[in-house]
Protein backbone atom coordinates (compact mmCIF):
# COMPACT_ATOMS: atom_id res chain seq x y z
CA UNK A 1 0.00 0.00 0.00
CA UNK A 2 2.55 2.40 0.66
CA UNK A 3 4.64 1.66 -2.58
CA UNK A 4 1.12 2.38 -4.02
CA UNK A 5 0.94 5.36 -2.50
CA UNK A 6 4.66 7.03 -3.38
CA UNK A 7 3.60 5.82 -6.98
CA UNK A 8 0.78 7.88 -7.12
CA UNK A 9 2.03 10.55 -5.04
CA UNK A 10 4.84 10.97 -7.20
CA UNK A 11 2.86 10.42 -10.50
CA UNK A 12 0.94 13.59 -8.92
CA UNK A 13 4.28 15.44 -9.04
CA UNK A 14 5.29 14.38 -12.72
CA UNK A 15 2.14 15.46 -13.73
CA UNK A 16 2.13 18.88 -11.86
CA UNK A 17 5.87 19.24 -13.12
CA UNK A 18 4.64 18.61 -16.63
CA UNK A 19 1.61 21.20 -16.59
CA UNK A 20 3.74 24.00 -15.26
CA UNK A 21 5.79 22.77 -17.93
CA UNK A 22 3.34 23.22 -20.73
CA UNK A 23 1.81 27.06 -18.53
CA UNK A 24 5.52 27.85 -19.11
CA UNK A 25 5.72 27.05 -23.06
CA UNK A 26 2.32 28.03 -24.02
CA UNK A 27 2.90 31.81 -21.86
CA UNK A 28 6.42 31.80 -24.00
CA UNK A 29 4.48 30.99 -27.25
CA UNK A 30 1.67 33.97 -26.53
CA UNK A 31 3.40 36.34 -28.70
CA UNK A 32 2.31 36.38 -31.86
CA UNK A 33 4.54 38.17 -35.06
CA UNK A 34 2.11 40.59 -37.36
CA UNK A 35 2.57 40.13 -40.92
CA UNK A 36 1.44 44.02 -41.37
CA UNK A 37 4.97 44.98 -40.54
CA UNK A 38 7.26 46.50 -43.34
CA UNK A 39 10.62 48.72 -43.70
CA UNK A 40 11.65 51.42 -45.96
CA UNK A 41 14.96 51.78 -47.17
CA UNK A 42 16.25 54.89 -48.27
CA UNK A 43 19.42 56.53 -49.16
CA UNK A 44 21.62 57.98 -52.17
CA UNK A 45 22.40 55.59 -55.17
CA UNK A 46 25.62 53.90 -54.88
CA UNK A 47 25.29 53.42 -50.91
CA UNK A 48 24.33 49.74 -50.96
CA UNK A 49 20.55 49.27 -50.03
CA UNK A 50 20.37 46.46 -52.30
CA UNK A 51 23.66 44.81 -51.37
CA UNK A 52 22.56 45.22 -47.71
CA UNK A 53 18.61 44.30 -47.77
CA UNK A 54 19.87 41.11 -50.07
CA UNK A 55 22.63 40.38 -47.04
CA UNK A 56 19.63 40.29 -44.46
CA UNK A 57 17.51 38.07 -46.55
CA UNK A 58 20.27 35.58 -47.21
CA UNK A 59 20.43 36.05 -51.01
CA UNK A 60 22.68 37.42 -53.76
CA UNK A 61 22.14 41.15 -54.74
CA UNK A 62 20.21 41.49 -58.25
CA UNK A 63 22.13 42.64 -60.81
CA UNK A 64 19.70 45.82 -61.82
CA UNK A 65 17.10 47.84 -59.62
CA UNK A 66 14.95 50.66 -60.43
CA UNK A 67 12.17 53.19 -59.08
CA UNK A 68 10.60 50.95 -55.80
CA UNK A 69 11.83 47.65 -55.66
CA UNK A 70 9.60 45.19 -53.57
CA UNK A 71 10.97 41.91 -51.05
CA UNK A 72 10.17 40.05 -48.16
CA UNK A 73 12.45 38.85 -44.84
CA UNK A 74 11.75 35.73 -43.38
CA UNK A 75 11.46 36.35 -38.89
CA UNK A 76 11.59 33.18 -37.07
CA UNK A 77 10.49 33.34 -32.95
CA UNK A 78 12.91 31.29 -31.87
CA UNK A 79 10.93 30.96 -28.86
CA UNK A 80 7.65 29.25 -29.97
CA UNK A 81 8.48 28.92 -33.60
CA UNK A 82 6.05 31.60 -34.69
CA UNK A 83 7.22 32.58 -38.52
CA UNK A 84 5.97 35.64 -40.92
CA UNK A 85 7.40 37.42 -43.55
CA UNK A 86 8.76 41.27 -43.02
CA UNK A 87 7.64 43.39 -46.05
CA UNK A 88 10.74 45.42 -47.63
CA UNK A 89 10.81 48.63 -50.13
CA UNK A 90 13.70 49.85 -51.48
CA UNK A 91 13.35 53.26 -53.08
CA UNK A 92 15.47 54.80 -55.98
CA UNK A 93 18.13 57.55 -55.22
CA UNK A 94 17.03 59.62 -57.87
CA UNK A 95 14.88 62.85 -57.06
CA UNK A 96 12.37 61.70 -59.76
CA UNK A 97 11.29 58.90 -57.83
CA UNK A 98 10.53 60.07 -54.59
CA UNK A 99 6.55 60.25 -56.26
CA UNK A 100 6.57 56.47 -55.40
CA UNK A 101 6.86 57.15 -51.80
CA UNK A 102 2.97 56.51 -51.03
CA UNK A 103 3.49 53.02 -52.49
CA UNK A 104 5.62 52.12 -49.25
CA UNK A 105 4.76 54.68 -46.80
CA UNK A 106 0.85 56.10 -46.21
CA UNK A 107 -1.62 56.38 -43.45
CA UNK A 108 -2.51 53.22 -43.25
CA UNK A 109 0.89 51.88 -42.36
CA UNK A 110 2.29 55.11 -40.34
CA UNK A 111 2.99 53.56 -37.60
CA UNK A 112 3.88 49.63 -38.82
CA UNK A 113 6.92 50.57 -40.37
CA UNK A 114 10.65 51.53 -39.59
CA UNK A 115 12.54 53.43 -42.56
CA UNK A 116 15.98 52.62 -42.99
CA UNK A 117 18.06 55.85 -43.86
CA UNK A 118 21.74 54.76 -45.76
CA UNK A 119 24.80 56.59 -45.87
CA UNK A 120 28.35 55.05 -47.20
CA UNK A 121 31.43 55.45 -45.51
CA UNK A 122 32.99 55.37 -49.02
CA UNK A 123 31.90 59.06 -48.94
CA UNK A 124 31.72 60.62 -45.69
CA UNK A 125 31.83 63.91 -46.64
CA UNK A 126 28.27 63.79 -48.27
CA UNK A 127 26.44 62.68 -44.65
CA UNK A 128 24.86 65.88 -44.33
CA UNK A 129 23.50 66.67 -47.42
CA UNK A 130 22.50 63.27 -47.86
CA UNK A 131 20.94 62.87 -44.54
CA UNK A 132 18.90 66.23 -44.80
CA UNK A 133 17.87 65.72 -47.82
CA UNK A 134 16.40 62.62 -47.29
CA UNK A 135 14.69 63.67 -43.83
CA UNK A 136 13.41 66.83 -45.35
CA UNK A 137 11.64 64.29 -48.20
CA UNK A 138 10.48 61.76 -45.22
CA UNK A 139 8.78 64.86 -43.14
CA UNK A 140 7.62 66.91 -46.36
CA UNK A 141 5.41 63.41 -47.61
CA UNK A 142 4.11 62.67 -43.67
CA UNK A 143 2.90 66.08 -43.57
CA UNK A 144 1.17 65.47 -46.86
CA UNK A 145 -0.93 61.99 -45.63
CA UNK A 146 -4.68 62.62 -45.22
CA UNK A 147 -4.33 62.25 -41.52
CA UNK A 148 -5.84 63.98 -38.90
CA UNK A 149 -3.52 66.52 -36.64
CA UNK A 150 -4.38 64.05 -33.39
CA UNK A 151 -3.03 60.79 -35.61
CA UNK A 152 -0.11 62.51 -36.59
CA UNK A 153 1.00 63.95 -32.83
CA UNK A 154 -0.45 60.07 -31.60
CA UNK A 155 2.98 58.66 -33.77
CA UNK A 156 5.30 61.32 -32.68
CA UNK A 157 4.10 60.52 -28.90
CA UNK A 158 4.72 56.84 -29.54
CA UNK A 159 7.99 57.21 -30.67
CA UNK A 160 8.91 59.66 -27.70
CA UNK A 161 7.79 56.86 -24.96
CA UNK A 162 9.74 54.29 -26.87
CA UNK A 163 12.54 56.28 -26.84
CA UNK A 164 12.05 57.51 -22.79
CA UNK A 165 11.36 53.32 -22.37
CA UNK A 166 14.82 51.67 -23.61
CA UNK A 167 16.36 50.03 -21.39
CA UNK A 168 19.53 47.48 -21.78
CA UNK A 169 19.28 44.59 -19.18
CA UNK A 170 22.73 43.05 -20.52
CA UNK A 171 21.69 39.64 -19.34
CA UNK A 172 20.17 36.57 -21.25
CA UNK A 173 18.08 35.27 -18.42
CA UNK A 174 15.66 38.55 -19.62
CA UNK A 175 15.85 38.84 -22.86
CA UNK A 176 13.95 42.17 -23.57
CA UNK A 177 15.38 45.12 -24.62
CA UNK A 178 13.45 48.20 -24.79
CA UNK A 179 11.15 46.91 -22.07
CA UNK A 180 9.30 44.91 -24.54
CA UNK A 181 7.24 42.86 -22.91
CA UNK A 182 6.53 45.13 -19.23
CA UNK A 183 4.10 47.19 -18.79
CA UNK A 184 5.21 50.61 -18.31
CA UNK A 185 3.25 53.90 -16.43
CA UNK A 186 3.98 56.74 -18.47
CA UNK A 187 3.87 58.95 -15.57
CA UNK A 188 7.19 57.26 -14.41
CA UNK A 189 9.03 57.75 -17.78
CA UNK A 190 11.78 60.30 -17.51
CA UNK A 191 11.57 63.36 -19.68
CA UNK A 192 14.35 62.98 -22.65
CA UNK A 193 17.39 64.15 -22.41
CA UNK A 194 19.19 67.06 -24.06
CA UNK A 195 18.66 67.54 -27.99
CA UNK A 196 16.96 64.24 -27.86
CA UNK A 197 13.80 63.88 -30.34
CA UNK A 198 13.78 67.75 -31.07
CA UNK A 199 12.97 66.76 -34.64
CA UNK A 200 10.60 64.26 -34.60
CA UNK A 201 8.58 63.00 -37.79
CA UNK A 202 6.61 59.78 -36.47
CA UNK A 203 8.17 56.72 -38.16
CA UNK A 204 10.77 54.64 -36.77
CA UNK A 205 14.36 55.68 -38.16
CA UNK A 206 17.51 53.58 -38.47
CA UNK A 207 20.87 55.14 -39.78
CA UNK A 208 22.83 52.78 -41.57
CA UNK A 209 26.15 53.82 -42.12
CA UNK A 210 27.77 50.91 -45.24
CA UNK A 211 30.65 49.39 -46.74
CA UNK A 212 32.90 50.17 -43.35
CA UNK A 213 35.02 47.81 -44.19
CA UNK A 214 36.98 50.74 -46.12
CA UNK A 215 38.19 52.37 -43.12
CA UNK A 216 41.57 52.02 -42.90
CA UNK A 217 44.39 50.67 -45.64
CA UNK A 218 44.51 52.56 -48.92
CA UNK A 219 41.10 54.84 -48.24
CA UNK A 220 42.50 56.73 -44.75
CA UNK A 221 45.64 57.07 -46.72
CA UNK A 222 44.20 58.51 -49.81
CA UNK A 223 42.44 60.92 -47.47
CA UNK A 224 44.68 61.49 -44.77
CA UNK A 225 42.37 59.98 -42.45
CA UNK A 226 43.33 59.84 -38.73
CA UNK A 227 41.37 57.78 -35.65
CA UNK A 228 40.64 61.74 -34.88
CA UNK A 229 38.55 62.05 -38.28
CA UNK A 230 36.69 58.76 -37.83
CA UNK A 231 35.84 59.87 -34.15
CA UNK A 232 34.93 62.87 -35.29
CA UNK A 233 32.40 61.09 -38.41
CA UNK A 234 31.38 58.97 -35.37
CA UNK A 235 30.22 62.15 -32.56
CA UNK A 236 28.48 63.98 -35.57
CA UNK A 237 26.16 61.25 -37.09
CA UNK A 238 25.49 60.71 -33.14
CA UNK A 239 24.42 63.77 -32.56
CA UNK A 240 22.17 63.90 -35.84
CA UNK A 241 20.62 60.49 -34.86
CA UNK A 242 20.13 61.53 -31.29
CA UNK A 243 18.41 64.66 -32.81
CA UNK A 244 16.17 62.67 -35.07
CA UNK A 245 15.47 59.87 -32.56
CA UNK A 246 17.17 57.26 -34.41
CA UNK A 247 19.27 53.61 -34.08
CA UNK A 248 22.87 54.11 -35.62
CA UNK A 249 24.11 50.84 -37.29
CA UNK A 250 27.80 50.86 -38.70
CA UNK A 251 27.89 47.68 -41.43
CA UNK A 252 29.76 45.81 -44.14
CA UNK A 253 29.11 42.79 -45.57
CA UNK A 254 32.30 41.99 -44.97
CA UNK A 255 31.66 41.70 -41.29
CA UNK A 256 28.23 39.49 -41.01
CA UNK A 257 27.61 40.19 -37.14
CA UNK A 258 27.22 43.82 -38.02
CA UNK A 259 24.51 42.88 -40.66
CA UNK A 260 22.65 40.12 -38.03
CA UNK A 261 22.89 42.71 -35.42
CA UNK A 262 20.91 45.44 -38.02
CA UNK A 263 18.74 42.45 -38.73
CA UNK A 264 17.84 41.32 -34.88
CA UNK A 265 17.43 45.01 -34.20
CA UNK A 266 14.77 45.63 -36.74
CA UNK A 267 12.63 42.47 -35.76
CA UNK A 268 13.02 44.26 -32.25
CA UNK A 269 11.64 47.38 -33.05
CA UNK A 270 8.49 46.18 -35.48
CA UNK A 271 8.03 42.26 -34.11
CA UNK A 272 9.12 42.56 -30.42
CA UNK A 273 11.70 39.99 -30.80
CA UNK A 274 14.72 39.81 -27.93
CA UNK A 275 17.28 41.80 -28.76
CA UNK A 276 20.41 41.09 -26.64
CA UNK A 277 23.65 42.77 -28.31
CA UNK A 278 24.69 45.90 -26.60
CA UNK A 279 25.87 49.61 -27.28
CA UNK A 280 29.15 49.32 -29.17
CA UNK A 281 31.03 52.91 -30.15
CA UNK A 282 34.60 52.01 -29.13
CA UNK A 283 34.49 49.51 -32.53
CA UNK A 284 35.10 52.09 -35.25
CA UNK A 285 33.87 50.66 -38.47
CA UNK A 286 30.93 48.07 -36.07
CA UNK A 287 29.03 51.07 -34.03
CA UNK A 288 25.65 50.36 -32.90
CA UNK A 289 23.40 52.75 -30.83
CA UNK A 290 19.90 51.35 -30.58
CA UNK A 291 17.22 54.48 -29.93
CA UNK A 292 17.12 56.13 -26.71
CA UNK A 293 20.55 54.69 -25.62
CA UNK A 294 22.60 57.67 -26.70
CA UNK A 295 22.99 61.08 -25.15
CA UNK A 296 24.93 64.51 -25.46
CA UNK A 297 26.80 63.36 -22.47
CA UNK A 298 27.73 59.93 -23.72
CA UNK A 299 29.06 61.63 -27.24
CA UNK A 300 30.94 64.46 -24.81
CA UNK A 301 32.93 60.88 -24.16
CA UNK A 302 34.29 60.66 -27.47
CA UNK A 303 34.55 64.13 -27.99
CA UNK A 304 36.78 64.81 -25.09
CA UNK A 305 39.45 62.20 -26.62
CA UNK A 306 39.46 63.77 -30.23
CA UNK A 307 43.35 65.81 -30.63
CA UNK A 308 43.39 68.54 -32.14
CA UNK A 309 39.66 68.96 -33.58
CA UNK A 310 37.04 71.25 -32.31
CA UNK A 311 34.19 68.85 -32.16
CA UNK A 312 32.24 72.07 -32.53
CA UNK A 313 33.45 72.66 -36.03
CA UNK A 314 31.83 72.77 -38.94
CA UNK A 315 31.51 69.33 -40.35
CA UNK A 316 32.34 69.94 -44.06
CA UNK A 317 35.49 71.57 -42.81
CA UNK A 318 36.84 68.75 -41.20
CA UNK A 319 35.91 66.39 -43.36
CA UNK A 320 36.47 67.61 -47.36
CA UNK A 321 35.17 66.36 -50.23
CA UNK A 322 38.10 65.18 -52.52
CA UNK A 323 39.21 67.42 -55.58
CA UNK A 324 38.59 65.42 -58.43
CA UNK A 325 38.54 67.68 -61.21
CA UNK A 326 34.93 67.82 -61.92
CA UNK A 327 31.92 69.17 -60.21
CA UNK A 328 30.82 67.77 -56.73
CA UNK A 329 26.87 66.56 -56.86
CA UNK A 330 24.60 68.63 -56.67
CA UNK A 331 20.95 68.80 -57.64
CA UNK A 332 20.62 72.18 -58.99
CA UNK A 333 23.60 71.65 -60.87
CA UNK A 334 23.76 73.52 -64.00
CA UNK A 335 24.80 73.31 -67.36
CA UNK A 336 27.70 75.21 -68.26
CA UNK A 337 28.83 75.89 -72.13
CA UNK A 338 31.82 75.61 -73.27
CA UNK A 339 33.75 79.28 -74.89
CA UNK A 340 35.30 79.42 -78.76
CA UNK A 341 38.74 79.44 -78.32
CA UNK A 342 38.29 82.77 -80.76
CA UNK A 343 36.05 84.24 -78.98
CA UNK A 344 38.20 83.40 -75.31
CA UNK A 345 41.06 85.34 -77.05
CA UNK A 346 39.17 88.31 -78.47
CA UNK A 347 37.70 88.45 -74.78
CA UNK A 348 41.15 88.77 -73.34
CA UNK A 349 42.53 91.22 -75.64
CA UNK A 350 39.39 93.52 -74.41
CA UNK A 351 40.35 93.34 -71.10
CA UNK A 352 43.71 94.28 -71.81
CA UNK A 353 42.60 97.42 -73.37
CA UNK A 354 40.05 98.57 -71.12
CA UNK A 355 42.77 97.95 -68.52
CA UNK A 356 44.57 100.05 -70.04
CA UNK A 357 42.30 102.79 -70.49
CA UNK A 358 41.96 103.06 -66.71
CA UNK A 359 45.70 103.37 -66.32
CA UNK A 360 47.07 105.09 -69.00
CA UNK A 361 50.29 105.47 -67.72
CA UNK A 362 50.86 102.00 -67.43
CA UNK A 363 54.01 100.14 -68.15
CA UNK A 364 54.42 98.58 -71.42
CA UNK A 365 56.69 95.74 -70.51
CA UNK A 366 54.56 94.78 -67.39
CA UNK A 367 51.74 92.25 -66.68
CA UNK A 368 48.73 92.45 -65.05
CA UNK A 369 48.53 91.44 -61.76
CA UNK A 370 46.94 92.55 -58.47
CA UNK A 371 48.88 93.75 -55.24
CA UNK A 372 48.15 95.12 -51.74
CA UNK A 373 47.36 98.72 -50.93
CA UNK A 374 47.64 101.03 -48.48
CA UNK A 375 43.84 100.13 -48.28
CA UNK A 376 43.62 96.59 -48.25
CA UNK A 377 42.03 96.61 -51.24
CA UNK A 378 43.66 95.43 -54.90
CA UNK A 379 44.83 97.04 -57.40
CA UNK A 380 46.56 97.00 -60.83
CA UNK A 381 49.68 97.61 -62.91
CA UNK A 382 48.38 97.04 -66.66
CA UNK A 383 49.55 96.36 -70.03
CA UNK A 384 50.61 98.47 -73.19
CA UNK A 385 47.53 97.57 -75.31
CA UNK A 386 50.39 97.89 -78.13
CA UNK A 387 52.84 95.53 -76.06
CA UNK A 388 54.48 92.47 -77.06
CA UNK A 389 51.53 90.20 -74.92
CA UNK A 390 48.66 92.53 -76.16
CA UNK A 391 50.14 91.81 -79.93
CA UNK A 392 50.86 88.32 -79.51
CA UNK A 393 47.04 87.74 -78.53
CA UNK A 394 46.27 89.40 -81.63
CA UNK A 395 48.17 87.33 -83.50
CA UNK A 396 46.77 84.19 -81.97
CA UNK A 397 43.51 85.33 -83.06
CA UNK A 398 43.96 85.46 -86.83
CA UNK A 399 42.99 82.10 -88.82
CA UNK A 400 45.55 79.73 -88.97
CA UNK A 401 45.15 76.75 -91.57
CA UNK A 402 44.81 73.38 -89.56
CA UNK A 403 47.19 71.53 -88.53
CA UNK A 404 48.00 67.99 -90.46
CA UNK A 405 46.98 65.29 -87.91
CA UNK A 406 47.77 62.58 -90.28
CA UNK A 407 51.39 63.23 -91.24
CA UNK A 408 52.53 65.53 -88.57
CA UNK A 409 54.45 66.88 -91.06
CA UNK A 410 54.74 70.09 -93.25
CA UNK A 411 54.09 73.50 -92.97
CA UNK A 412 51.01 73.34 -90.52
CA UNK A 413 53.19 71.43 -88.00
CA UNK A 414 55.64 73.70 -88.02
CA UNK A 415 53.21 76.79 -87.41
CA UNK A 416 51.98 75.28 -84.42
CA UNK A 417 55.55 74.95 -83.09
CA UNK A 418 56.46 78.30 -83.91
CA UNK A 419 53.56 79.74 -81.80
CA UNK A 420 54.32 77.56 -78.97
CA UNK A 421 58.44 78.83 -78.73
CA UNK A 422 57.04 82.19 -79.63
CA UNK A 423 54.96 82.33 -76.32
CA UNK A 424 57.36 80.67 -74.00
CA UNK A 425 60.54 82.77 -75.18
CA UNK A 426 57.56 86.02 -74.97
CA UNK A 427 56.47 84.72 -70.89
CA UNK A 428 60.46 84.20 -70.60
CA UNK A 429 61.28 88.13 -71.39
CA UNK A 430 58.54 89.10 -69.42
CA UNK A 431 59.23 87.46 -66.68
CA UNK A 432 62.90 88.52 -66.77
CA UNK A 433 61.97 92.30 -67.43
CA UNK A 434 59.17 92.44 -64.24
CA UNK A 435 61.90 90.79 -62.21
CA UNK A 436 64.72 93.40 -63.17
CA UNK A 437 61.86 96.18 -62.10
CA UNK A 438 61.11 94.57 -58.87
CA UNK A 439 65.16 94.26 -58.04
CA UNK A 440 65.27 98.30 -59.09
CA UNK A 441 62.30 98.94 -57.02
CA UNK A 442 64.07 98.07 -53.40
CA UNK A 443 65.31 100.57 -51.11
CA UNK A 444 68.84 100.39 -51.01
């Protein structure tokens, strides 16, 4: 009877054991992922959004991409083996597609979606025209949504009490970041920090900064890149995220934890998933700041160990765009025409005599060129419109016959050399007679 009993008795327990068991999984498995949930991704041609988006769904980039381009990421819940499908739009870089825009973003998805905001590190000096650019679109076509004024400040709110509720518990026994899955009273939210959220346009924003995998190596020597410019890249895009309420994500896909981080985040933010990696800024090319992490006083951190840079300084100062012989982009940029070489020459030979005419008494073995006054301001000492540089412009200007590509021979040939000795030996005696002047000119 008593064996009986411990039998049953400790049947009981298996059985109670095995309930709490199944309480346990089925209170796990009471999250359910949305399949309303999508993400915007944004951002200047050439800065990888298709390389990256084709990194987080596992697959190779396309070869060709135009206007809106439409996908899907698979999110697993690890925890109760809940799956959906994450909708993704990719928008063109070009100006003349931003008209798609209600396509991926409009008032019936406000606030299911998270926009993705790129920016390469192949260019750093185009951040902030890129990144105000794009805002400027973002908060220009959320304005525009037939939405009422209380629906509109209802999504800024939101994203100002998900920002107040981050919070990092560091430790995989809770696995919620952001306070996920506690309820929180918004009376005991503190009030954001400094500069935090002061621009706030009601969608979930993530900075991506790509292809860090430059950093370093031939790039920070073509650029004379120091640790202090990075650093300095680094406390600026904080400050504009911190501004904007936005995550910061450095990646490559070089470097696949930075891409599964970016990828874990965003299932955070839309599908509630854990997200357990923390705050990284000491990695240079691997930061990650998830929102409401971040503050003027953690960025004073960095800013305090930049040498010799004023973290205050302007940002295009410090970091320059590259001389490359052309134009740098710009949208308004203009066409400019090209001058007959004719026309060029008669232009100078004007100048020369109207210079003239307002200095009469000018030399006629000098050149034009400007100097200090008294005044500060400039002034200057002009050609003889009968000189030898006045004449030899005239010269230049009457028709030559053209010069024999073919044989490189004959008298056309030779006319072009004679005009090029002719100028050089003319810029030699010039420069010989304004140095004589200049050696007369000093005080004994």
């Amino acid at each position: 009877m008593e064996q009986e009993k411990a039998v049953k008795v400790g049947t009981t327990k298996v059985e109670k054991n095995l309930w709490l068991a199944t309480l346990f999984e089925q209170k796990r498995g009471f999250r359910k992922l949305m399949s309303n949930k999508s993400v915007l991704v944004v951002g200047e041609n050439g800065t990888g959004k298709t390389s990256l988006i084709a990194q987080l769904q596992g697959k190779k980039p396309p070869k060709y991409g135009a206007g809106l381009e439409f996908g899907y990421i698979d999110v697993e819940d690890e925890s109760n083996g809940d799956k959906t499908q994450l909708v993704v739009w990719i928008l063109d870089g070009d100006a003349e597609h931003t008209n798609l825009l209600p396509i991926a973003l409009n008032e019936n998805n406000l606030g299911e979606l998270l926009v993705m905001l790129t920016v390469s590190m192949m260019e750093p000096w185009a951040w902030p025209e890129q990144l105000n650019y794009w805002i400027n679109v973002l908060e220009r076509h959320i304005e525009s949504l037939p939405l009422a004024a209380e629906q509109k400040e209802a999504a800024r709110k939101r994203l100002v009490t998900k920002w107040q509720s981050y919070c990092y518990t560091g430790s995989s026994l809770q696995p919620t970041n952001g306070c996920q899955n506690k309820e929180i009273d918004v009376d005991e939210l503190l009030p954001l920090t400094k500069d935090a959220l002061t621009t706030n346009i009601g969608v979930d924003l993530v900075v991506v900064v790509t292809k860090t995998d430059c950093m370093g190596g031939t790039f920070q020597m073509e650029h004379e890149y120091g640790d202090q410019h990075f650093d300095f890249m680094q406390q600026w895009i904080r400050k504009f995220c911190l501004c904007h309420g936005a995550a910061l994500f450095y990646t490559s896909i070089r470097k696949a934890t930075t891409c599964e981080n970016l990828q874990k985040y965003i299932f955070h933010r839309l599908n509630g998933l854990p997200f357990l990696p923390p705050p990284m800024v000491a990695d240079q090319d691997a930061v990650l700041v998830p929102a409401g992490w971040d503050t003027l006083k953690k960025i004073d951190i960095l800013t305090e160990n930049i040498p010799g840079i004023d973290p205050d300084c302007d940002y295009m100062y410090i970091i320059k765009a590259p001389f490359t012989g052309s134009a740098i982009f710009n949208r308004d940029l203009e066409f400019v025409e090209t001058v007959d070489e004719q026309a060029f020459l008669a232009r100078q030979l004007e100048i020369l005599r109207k210079l003239d005419q307002a200095d009469p008494e000018g030399g006629g073995d000098s050149i034009s060129r400007t100097h200090p006054t008294s005044t500060g301001q400039c002034s200057a000492t002009n050609p003889d419109p009968d000189g030898p540089l006045a004449k030899f412009f005239a010269e230049l200007m009457q028709k030559k016959p053209p010069i024999n590509s073919s044989t490189g021979d004959g008298p056309e040939s030779e006319s072009g050399r004679n005009d090029t000795e002719k100028l050089g030996a003319e810029l030699d005696r010039l420069s010989s007679s304004i140095k004589k002047k200049e050696v007369q000119k000093k005080p004994e």
